[in-house]
Amino acid sequence: MTDPRMKPRIYQVDFLTQLFRDPLDPAYAQAAEDRAKRGPLPAWNKAGRRVVAWILLVAIGMLFAVAYKQAVRGAPEREKVRAGLISRITAQKERTNARAAEAEELQNEVNRLREVVLGDPAKIQQARELEAATGMRRVSGDGLVVRLADGPEAATRTGHRVIDFDLQIIVNTLWYLGAEAISINGRRLTSLTPIRKGGEAIYVGDALVAGPYEISAIGPPDLYDDFSKSDTAKVYRAWQERPEHRFGFKINQRDDLLLPAAVMPELRFAKVPPPAGSPTPTPTGGGR
Amino acid sequence: MIAVLALLVGVVAGALLEPTVPLALQPYLPIAVVAALDAVFGGVRAKLDGIFDDKQFVISFISNVLVAGLIVYLGDQLGVGPQLSTGVVVVLGVRIFGNVAAIRRHLFRA
């Protein structure tokens, strides 16, 4: 039993304990033992092994460099994806805006043609006023602009984020005080326009709006004073200083506001009833 | 001394030549780096202990990389790739720490 390798090998059961106690590969010790027994290797053999080890070290160095490059290269790749997404978002936004402008133009065209068909100036005026009141027509007049902005830490603190409820309560206060036309960030409100939450964002009708929110309202001359003194304005003014909200809140009196027409909502369930005393409706049931 | 030079030459060569790693091998690159670090620190420690052996160094590196790669590959096939990668990194990491501690004791006697 001179050669330790001839002994029946005793396997270390507790591998991890062994690993923690002596992390060096036991083969090194064994090789040293062998060498001590066998005596030094021939010089050419030794030199050859040394050269192989150097080549391996060169390879390891290359491995480090390549792995580092790989890790660094990953970062611009992510940046590229992000930039691509941003450019797609802007492109889509531009398209949406173009479509909205087109829709408005067509709406104007429809209005003009209808007035041509209608003929009677009194009826035209009546139709115009009804449309202005319902939000289907552009209106101008004096009023105010309420500016509501997220708190400075909106990205991390939910309390700093303006939610749909904030806009609803301001809009409702304005309606209550006699406002005749209201728009949020250029989106005119009708009696059918919901202000609701979609995920983290706020939708006015079908349109996504982002802060800061500008609520423009046209109404009676004392609308500004009344709104400034309202409980709603008091609450939001107080919240400007409250650390849990810190909303930006500002009310400006503004003359000659111009509010756009709302996009015509599609009525799917409500139908216009046949006018009283008219003959029975046609079988298609359109009512008109 | 020459060993350190060889390592530096490799780093410079890798930085200048920019060899491309085949896509199939890229997931194994980090594991290979950890295995290489283990071999290098093991070699340095053996050198300081006076029992360094060139053949042993070459074999330990190659077998480390192959076994680590095989474990991770198997893990990927079985759907536990990340867990097994963690296992490999923990075992090699423990060895690296232990060897670095031994090197430190040799160099600073502390």
Tab-separated table of C-alpha atoms in Angstrom:
chain	number	residue	atom	x	y	z
A	1	MET	CA	0.000	0.000	0.000
A	2	THR	CA	2.622	2.478	-1.002
A	3	ASP	CA	0.530	4.242	-3.628
A	4	PRO	CA	-2.373	6.115	-2.058
A	5	ARG	CA	-4.414	5.557	-5.205
A	6	MET	CA	-4.408	1.843	-4.620
A	7	LYS	CA	-6.355	2.267	-1.408
A	8	PRO	CA	-10.093	1.734	-1.644
A	9	ARG	CA	-11.358	5.252	-2.226
A	10	ILE	CA	-13.294	6.680	0.719
A	11	TYR	CA	-15.927	9.022	-0.647
A	12	GLN	CA	-16.513	12.173	1.309
A	13	VAL	CA	-20.177	12.027	2.298
A	14	ASP	CA	-20.436	15.597	3.399
A	15	PHE	CA	-19.300	17.206	0.180
A	16	LEU	CA	-20.317	20.751	1.113
A	17	THR	CA	-18.563	20.630	4.502
A	18	GLN	CA	-15.402	19.454	2.778
A	19	LEU	CA	-15.812	22.200	0.202
A	20	PHE	CA	-16.112	24.889	2.849
A	21	ARG	CA	-13.229	23.558	4.905
A	22	ASP	CA	-10.746	23.152	2.093
A	23	PRO	CA	-11.773	24.713	-1.165
A	24	LEU	CA	-8.622	23.748	-3.059
A	25	ASP	CA	-9.053	20.992	-5.579
A	26	PRO	CA	-7.562	17.943	-3.746
A	27	ALA	CA	-6.037	16.877	-7.042
A	28	TYR	CA	-3.305	19.509	-6.593
A	29	ALA	CA	-2.154	17.881	-3.362
A	30	GLN	CA	-2.310	14.479	-4.970
A	31	ALA	CA	-0.280	15.620	-7.965
A	32	ALA	CA	2.338	17.098	-5.634
A	33	GLU	CA	2.510	13.836	-3.722
A	34	ASP	CA	2.947	11.893	-6.940
A	35	ARG	CA	5.682	14.235	-8.050
A	36	ALA	CA	7.505	13.854	-4.755
A	37	LYS	CA	7.425	10.102	-5.181
A	38	ARG	CA	8.182	9.891	-8.879
A	39	GLY	CA	10.792	12.635	-8.952
A	40	PRO	CA	10.794	15.536	-11.397
A	41	LEU	CA	9.516	15.052	-14.919
A	42	PRO	CA	11.811	15.236	-17.911
A	43	ALA	CA	12.489	18.836	-18.870
A	44	TRP	CA	10.796	18.704	-22.289
A	45	ASN	CA	7.622	17.291	-20.763
A	46	LYS	CA	7.583	19.924	-18.076
A	47	ALA	CA	8.101	22.742	-20.596
A	48	GLY	CA	5.339	21.392	-22.818
A	49	ARG	CA	2.878	21.350	-19.936
A	50	ARG	CA	3.878	24.855	-18.964
A	51	VAL	CA	3.222	26.129	-22.495
A	52	VAL	CA	-0.196	24.471	-22.542
A	53	ALA	CA	-0.999	26.200	-19.254
A	54	TRP	CA	0.039	29.574	-20.702
A	55	ILE	CA	-2.105	29.016	-23.765
A	56	LEU	CA	-4.996	28.214	-21.472
A	57	LEU	CA	-4.364	31.413	-19.518
A	58	VAL	CA	-4.459	33.394	-22.754
A	59	ALA	CA	-7.743	31.700	-23.568
A	60	ILE	CA	-9.115	32.563	-20.111
A	61	GLY	CA	-8.117	36.188	-20.593
A	62	MET	CA	-9.931	36.227	-23.910
A	63	LEU	CA	-12.950	34.662	-22.254
A	64	PHE	CA	-13.023	37.482	-19.678
A	65	ALA	CA	-12.727	40.144	-22.369
A	66	VAL	CA	-15.422	38.576	-24.545
A	67	ALA	CA	-17.813	38.115	-21.632
A	68	TYR	CA	-17.284	41.739	-20.615
A	69	LYS	CA	-17.921	42.932	-24.164
A	70	GLN	CA	-21.030	40.790	-24.319
A	71	ALA	CA	-22.386	42.284	-21.114
A	72	VAL	CA	-21.647	45.812	-22.311
A	73	ARG	CA	-23.200	45.150	-25.692
A	74	GLY	CA	-26.456	44.084	-24.036
A	75	ALA	CA	-27.082	47.595	-22.714
A	76	PRO	CA	-27.332	49.505	-26.046
A	77	GLU	CA	-29.531	46.675	-27.323
A	78	ARG	CA	-32.056	47.421	-24.588
A	79	GLU	CA	-31.725	51.122	-25.277
A	80	LYS	CA	-32.503	50.473	-28.928
A	81	VAL	CA	-35.669	48.578	-28.080
A	82	ARG	CA	-36.764	51.428	-25.831
A	83	ALA	CA	-36.098	54.055	-28.504
A	84	GLY	CA	-38.014	51.944	-31.008
A	85	LEU	CA	-41.011	51.782	-28.702
A	86	ILE	CA	-40.882	55.530	-28.094
A	87	SER	CA	-40.771	56.309	-31.806
A	88	ARG	CA	-43.700	53.959	-32.378
A	89	ILE	CA	-45.688	55.704	-29.682
A	90	THR	CA	-45.007	59.138	-31.193
A	91	ALA	CA	-45.888	57.903	-34.668
A	92	GLN	CA	-49.178	56.495	-33.397
A	93	LYS	CA	-49.907	59.709	-31.509
A	94	GLU	CA	-49.341	61.734	-34.669
A	95	ARG	CA	-51.665	59.444	-36.567
A	96	THR	CA	-54.320	59.796	-33.888
A	97	ASN	CA	-54.040	63.569	-34.013
A	98	ALA	CA	-54.263	63.591	-37.809
A	99	ARG	CA	-57.334	61.377	-37.667
A	100	ALA	CA	-58.926	63.598	-35.031
A	101	ALA	CA	-58.356	66.659	-37.195
A	102	GLU	CA	-59.833	64.795	-40.149
A	103	ALA	CA	-62.857	63.816	-38.073
A	104	GLU	CA	-63.399	67.406	-37.051
A	105	GLU	CA	-63.162	68.569	-40.654
A	106	LEU	CA	-65.669	65.972	-41.761
A	107	GLN	CA	-67.956	66.947	-38.921
A	108	ASN	CA	-67.842	70.549	-40.102
A	109	GLU	CA	-68.574	69.389	-43.627
A	110	VAL	CA	-71.564	67.405	-42.397
A	111	ASN	CA	-72.829	70.406	-40.461
A	112	ARG	CA	-72.480	72.683	-43.498
A	113	LEU	CA	-74.260	70.258	-45.799
A	114	ARG	CA	-77.053	69.765	-43.322
A	115	GLU	CA	-77.559	73.484	-43.093
A	116	VAL	CA	-77.760	73.660	-46.870
A	117	VAL	CA	-80.435	70.955	-46.798
A	118	LEU	CA	-82.250	72.543	-43.873
A	119	GLY	CA	-82.530	75.908	-45.665
A	120	ASP	CA	-84.660	77.760	-43.105
A	121	PRO	CA	-82.357	80.219	-41.154
A	122	ALA	CA	-84.457	79.922	-37.962
A	123	LYS	CA	-84.125	76.145	-37.977
A	124	ILE	CA	-80.412	76.384	-38.709
A	125	GLN	CA	-79.961	78.670	-35.718
A	126	GLN	CA	-81.939	76.310	-33.516
A	127	ALA	CA	-79.854	73.341	-34.621
A	128	ARG	CA	-76.635	75.277	-34.004
A	129	GLU	CA	-77.666	76.223	-30.510
A	130	LEU	CA	-78.706	72.691	-29.653
A	131	GLU	CA	-75.380	71.407	-30.915
A	132	ALA	CA	-73.438	74.015	-28.968
A	133	ALA	CA	-75.308	73.083	-25.793
A	134	THR	CA	-74.760	69.349	-26.266
A	135	GLY	CA	-71.089	69.723	-27.127
A	136	MET	CA	-71.391	68.843	-30.804
A	137	ARG	CA	-70.256	72.267	-31.976
A	138	ARG	CA	-67.289	74.501	-31.303
A	139	VAL	CA	-68.102	77.277	-28.845
A	140	SER	CA	-66.311	80.378	-27.622
A	141	GLY	CA	-66.819	82.566	-24.581
A	142	ASP	CA	-65.368	83.723	-21.288
A	143	GLY	CA	-64.632	81.380	-18.464
A	144	LEU	CA	-61.780	79.825	-16.580
A	145	VAL	CA	-59.045	77.243	-16.853
A	146	VAL	CA	-58.303	74.928	-13.953
A	147	ARG	CA	-54.866	73.399	-14.076
A	148	LEU	CA	-54.359	70.202	-12.056
A	149	ALA	CA	-50.983	68.445	-12.040
A	150	ASP	CA	-49.546	65.319	-10.463
A	151	GLY	CA	-47.445	65.721	-7.325
A	152	PRO	CA	-43.636	65.727	-7.711
A	153	GLU	CA	-43.241	62.067	-6.714
A	154	ALA	CA	-46.074	60.707	-8.833
A	155	ALA	CA	-43.827	58.008	-10.271
A	156	THR	CA	-43.334	56.324	-6.907
A	157	ARG	CA	-46.189	57.512	-4.693
A	158	THR	CA	-49.737	56.726	-5.719
A	159	GLY	CA	-51.021	59.550	-3.533
A	160	HIS	CA	-49.213	62.032	-5.743
A	161	ARG	CA	-51.089	60.865	-8.819
A	162	VAL	CA	-54.177	62.650	-10.061
A	163	ILE	CA	-56.943	60.082	-10.612
A	164	ASP	CA	-60.165	60.113	-12.608
A	165	PHE	CA	-62.105	61.008	-9.472
A	166	ASP	CA	-60.221	64.312	-9.126
A	167	LEU	CA	-61.210	65.358	-12.634
A	168	GLN	CA	-64.786	64.153	-12.123
A	169	ILE	CA	-65.282	66.182	-8.977
A	170	ILE	CA	-63.871	69.378	-10.526
A	171	VAL	CA	-65.970	68.927	-13.669
A	172	ASN	CA	-69.093	68.230	-11.632
A	173	THR	CA	-68.485	71.344	-9.530
A	174	LEU	CA	-68.157	73.408	-12.715
A	175	TRP	CA	-71.386	71.976	-14.144
A	176	TYR	CA	-73.088	72.662	-10.825
A	177	LEU	CA	-71.932	76.277	-10.906
A	178	GLY	CA	-73.495	76.770	-14.320
A	179	ALA	CA	-70.710	76.003	-16.806
A	180	GLU	CA	-72.120	75.549	-20.301
A	181	ALA	CA	-69.151	73.960	-22.020
A	182	ILE	CA	-66.207	72.075	-20.516
A	183	SER	CA	-63.182	70.439	-22.065
A	184	ILE	CA	-60.300	68.513	-20.535
A	185	ASN	CA	-56.976	68.873	-22.377
A	186	GLY	CA	-58.883	69.892	-25.505
A	187	ARG	CA	-61.414	67.048	-25.259
A	188	ARG	CA	-64.895	68.490	-25.107
A	189	LEU	CA	-67.299	66.859	-22.707
A	190	THR	CA	-70.828	65.905	-23.679
A	191	SER	CA	-73.498	64.426	-21.472
A	192	LEU	CA	-72.212	61.040	-22.640
A	193	THR	CA	-68.474	61.555	-22.111
A	194	PRO	CA	-67.140	59.358	-19.327
A	195	ILE	CA	-64.077	60.358	-17.308
A	196	ARG	CA	-62.677	57.059	-16.254
A	197	LYS	CA	-59.554	55.221	-15.331
A	198	GLY	CA	-57.860	52.705	-17.626
A	199	GLY	CA	-54.993	51.108	-15.763
A	200	GLU	CA	-52.760	53.941	-14.595
A	201	ALA	CA	-54.112	56.399	-17.152
A	202	ILE	CA	-57.212	58.564	-17.397
A	203	TYR	CA	-59.554	58.438	-20.354
A	204	VAL	CA	-61.876	61.261	-21.353
A	205	GLY	CA	-64.345	59.593	-23.668
A	206	ASP	CA	-62.145	57.303	-25.771
A	207	ALA	CA	-59.120	59.564	-25.595
A	208	LEU	CA	-56.193	59.070	-23.267
A	209	VAL	CA	-55.244	62.268	-21.457
A	210	ALA	CA	-52.022	62.848	-19.558
A	211	GLY	CA	-51.139	65.344	-16.853
A	212	PRO	CA	-50.996	68.247	-16.339
A	213	TYR	CA	-54.733	68.385	-16.843
A	214	GLU	CA	-56.282	71.620	-18.085
A	215	ILE	CA	-59.998	71.842	-17.515
A	216	SER	CA	-61.416	74.727	-19.532
A	217	ALA	CA	-64.965	75.867	-18.852
A	218	ILE	CA	-67.187	78.541	-20.331
A	219	GLY	CA	-69.930	79.790	-18.068
A	220	PRO	CA	-71.603	82.731	-16.334
A	221	PRO	CA	-69.435	85.784	-15.420
A	222	ASP	CA	-69.229	84.802	-11.763
A	223	LEU	CA	-68.083	81.250	-12.547
A	224	TYR	CA	-64.491	82.082	-11.622
A	225	ASP	CA	-65.397	83.620	-8.264
A	226	ASP	CA	-67.875	80.900	-7.430
A	227	PHE	CA	-65.455	78.133	-8.298
A	228	SER	CA	-62.591	79.781	-6.381
A	229	LYS	CA	-64.790	79.868	-3.299
A	230	SER	CA	-66.190	76.367	-3.762
A	231	ASP	CA	-65.383	73.535	-1.369
A	232	THR	CA	-63.750	71.638	-4.222
A	233	ALA	CA	-61.265	74.445	-4.889
A	234	LYS	CA	-60.617	74.765	-1.150
A	235	VAL	CA	-59.835	71.056	-0.856
A	236	TYR	CA	-57.437	71.027	-3.797
A	237	ARG	CA	-55.774	74.259	-2.660
A	238	ALA	CA	-55.161	72.626	0.721
A	239	TRP	CA	-53.833	69.490	-0.972
A	240	GLN	CA	-51.123	71.503	-2.709
A	241	GLU	CA	-49.330	71.634	0.645
A	242	ARG	CA	-50.323	68.225	2.002
A	243	PRO	CA	-47.250	65.935	1.724
A	244	GLU	CA	-49.376	62.937	0.718
A	245	HIS	CA	-50.705	64.662	-2.425
A	246	ARG	CA	-48.856	67.898	-3.324
A	247	PHE	CA	-50.934	68.300	-6.491
A	248	GLY	CA	-50.341	71.339	-8.639
A	249	PHE	CA	-53.587	73.329	-8.656
A	250	LYS	CA	-54.239	76.664	-10.289
A	251	ILE	CA	-57.364	78.534	-11.393
A	252	ASN	CA	-57.074	81.204	-14.096
A	253	GLN	CA	-59.792	83.480	-15.359
A	254	ARG	CA	-59.663	83.441	-19.152
A	255	ASP	CA	-61.559	85.435	-21.769
A	256	ASP	CA	-62.381	84.267	-25.296
A	257	LEU	CA	-61.880	80.605	-24.626
A	258	LEU	CA	-62.456	78.433	-27.665
A	259	LEU	CA	-63.643	74.907	-26.921
A	260	PRO	CA	-63.639	72.327	-29.729
A	261	ALA	CA	-66.546	70.150	-30.747
A	262	ALA	CA	-66.758	66.734	-29.194
A	263	VAL	CA	-66.453	63.666	-31.344
A	264	MET	CA	-70.004	62.532	-32.089
A	265	PRO	CA	-70.822	59.698	-29.718
A	266	GLU	CA	-72.321	56.673	-31.366
A	267	LEU	CA	-75.780	55.864	-30.040
A	268	ARG	CA	-76.246	52.144	-30.093
A	269	PHE	CA	-79.241	51.556	-27.852
A	270	ALA	CA	-81.074	54.872	-27.577
A	271	LYS	CA	-83.296	55.617	-30.571
A	272	VAL	CA	-85.069	58.784	-31.640
A	273	PRO	CA	-88.794	58.182	-31.148
A	274	PRO	CA	-91.153	59.003	-34.049
A	275	PRO	CA	-92.431	62.582	-33.721
A	276	ALA	CA	-95.930	62.751	-32.218
A	277	GLY	CA	-98.731	62.626	-34.793
A	278	SER	CA	-96.505	61.393	-37.595
A	279	PRO	CA	-97.474	58.345	-39.637
A	280	THR	CA	-96.392	54.933	-38.332
A	281	PRO	CA	-92.647	54.326	-38.632
A	282	THR	CA	-91.272	52.461	-41.622
A	283	PRO	CA	-90.619	48.745	-41.224
A	284	THR	CA	-86.887	49.402	-40.944
A	285	GLY	CA	-87.707	50.894	-37.559
A	286	GLY	CA	-85.253	53.767	-37.765
A	287	GLY	CA	-87.886	56.049	-36.302
A	288	ARG	CA	-87.167	58.852	-38.712
B	1	MET	CA	4.909	36.247	-13.746
B	2	ILE	CA	4.631	34.874	-17.244
B	3	ALA	CA	1.242	33.501	-16.261
B	4	VAL	CA	-0.021	36.993	-15.398
B	5	LEU	CA	1.389	38.275	-18.688
B	6	ALA	CA	-0.351	35.488	-20.574
B	7	LEU	CA	-3.641	36.416	-18.920
B	8	LEU	CA	-3.187	40.083	-19.873
B	9	VAL	CA	-2.268	39.128	-23.439
B	10	GLY	CA	-5.506	37.150	-23.597
B	11	VAL	CA	-7.555	40.078	-22.340
B	12	VAL	CA	-5.991	42.452	-24.844
B	13	ALA	CA	-6.383	39.943	-27.675
B	14	GLY	CA	-10.022	39.376	-26.768
B	15	ALA	CA	-10.662	43.105	-26.650
B	16	LEU	CA	-8.959	43.754	-29.993
B	17	LEU	CA	-10.045	40.722	-31.996
B	18	GLU	CA	-13.609	40.672	-30.717
B	19	PRO	CA	-14.280	37.038	-31.513
B	20	THR	CA	-17.973	36.361	-31.952
B	21	VAL	CA	-19.506	33.804	-29.638
B	22	PRO	CA	-21.964	31.431	-31.335
B	23	LEU	CA	-25.492	32.226	-30.251
B	24	ALA	CA	-26.020	28.720	-28.864
B	25	LEU	CA	-23.057	29.134	-26.500
B	26	GLN	CA	-23.871	32.616	-25.257
B	27	PRO	CA	-26.006	31.489	-22.278
B	28	TYR	CA	-22.995	29.535	-20.984
B	29	LEU	CA	-20.594	32.462	-21.111
B	30	PRO	CA	-21.242	33.694	-17.538
B	31	ILE	CA	-20.903	30.170	-16.150
B	32	ALA	CA	-17.660	29.716	-18.090
B	33	VAL	CA	-16.366	32.973	-16.596
B	34	VAL	CA	-17.129	31.814	-13.060
B	35	ALA	CA	-15.499	28.430	-13.737
B	36	ALA	CA	-12.442	30.206	-15.166
B	37	LEU	CA	-12.208	32.447	-12.106
B	38	ASP	CA	-12.341	29.340	-9.914
B	39	ALA	CA	-9.530	27.692	-11.895
B	40	VAL	CA	-7.387	30.848	-11.821
B	41	PHE	CA	-7.743	31.421	-8.082
B	42	GLY	CA	-7.239	27.712	-7.412
B	43	GLY	CA	-4.056	27.859	-9.482
B	44	VAL	CA	-2.752	30.941	-7.665
B	45	ARG	CA	-3.414	29.348	-4.321
B	46	ALA	CA	-1.693	26.105	-5.339
B	47	LYS	CA	1.270	28.147	-6.531
B	48	LEU	CA	1.508	29.884	-3.155
B	49	ASP	CA	1.146	26.519	-1.402
B	50	GLY	CA	4.017	25.329	-3.569
B	51	ILE	CA	2.064	22.482	-5.124
B	52	PHE	CA	1.079	24.077	-8.447
B	53	ASP	CA	0.902	21.668	-11.318
B	54	ASP	CA	0.425	22.750	-14.935
B	55	LYS	CA	-1.382	19.610	-15.996
B	56	GLN	CA	-3.639	19.767	-12.997
B	57	PHE	CA	-4.468	23.407	-13.762
B	58	VAL	CA	-5.389	22.696	-17.399
B	59	ILE	CA	-7.476	19.660	-16.528
B	60	SER	CA	-9.272	21.357	-13.660
B	61	PHE	CA	-10.224	24.309	-15.826
B	62	ILE	CA	-11.462	22.244	-18.755
B	63	SER	CA	-13.413	19.832	-16.588
B	64	ASN	CA	-14.891	22.693	-14.549
B	65	VAL	CA	-16.142	24.486	-17.645
B	66	LEU	CA	-17.464	21.310	-19.232
B	67	VAL	CA	-19.244	20.072	-16.101
B	68	ALA	CA	-20.683	23.503	-15.326
B	69	GLY	CA	-21.857	23.867	-18.923
B	70	LEU	CA	-23.339	20.365	-18.922
B	71	ILE	CA	-25.217	20.981	-15.672
B	72	VAL	CA	-26.662	24.227	-16.983
B	73	TYR	CA	-27.533	22.606	-20.318
B	74	LEU	CA	-29.306	19.743	-18.574
B	75	GLY	CA	-31.081	22.228	-16.338
B	76	ASP	CA	-32.274	24.151	-19.392
B	77	GLN	CA	-33.630	20.962	-20.925
B	78	LEU	CA	-35.389	20.035	-17.685
B	79	GLY	CA	-36.769	23.515	-17.128
B	80	VAL	CA	-34.693	24.244	-14.019
B	81	GLY	CA	-31.854	26.058	-15.797
B	82	PRO	CA	-31.796	29.158	-13.584
B	83	GLN	CA	-31.856	27.092	-10.395
B	84	LEU	CA	-29.032	24.833	-11.510
B	85	SER	CA	-27.039	27.860	-12.713
B	86	THR	CA	-27.450	29.276	-9.231
B	87	GLY	CA	-26.225	25.980	-7.784
B	88	VAL	CA	-23.124	25.995	-9.985
B	89	VAL	CA	-22.395	29.634	-9.156
B	90	VAL	CA	-22.817	28.995	-5.423
B	91	VAL	CA	-20.449	26.003	-5.380
B	92	LEU	CA	-17.824	27.710	-7.530
B	93	GLY	CA	-18.337	30.955	-5.606
B	94	VAL	CA	-17.661	29.198	-2.294
B	95	ARG	CA	-14.473	27.767	-3.726
B	96	ILE	CA	-13.391	31.136	-5.077
B	97	PHE	CA	-13.979	32.748	-1.688
B	98	GLY	CA	-12.101	29.991	0.119
B	99	ASN	CA	-9.143	30.145	-2.257
B	100	VAL	CA	-9.013	33.929	-2.150
B	101	ALA	CA	-9.010	33.737	1.644
B	102	ALA	CA	-6.100	31.259	1.498
B	103	ILE	CA	-4.230	33.535	-0.924
B	104	ARG	CA	-4.805	36.446	1.428
B	105	ARG	CA	-3.421	34.441	4.370
B	106	HIS	CA	-0.358	33.615	2.301
B	107	LEU	CA	0.295	37.172	1.177
B	108	PHE	CA	-0.514	39.131	4.324
B	109	ARG	CA	-0.216	36.402	6.959
B	110	ALA	CA	-3.634	37.454	8.210
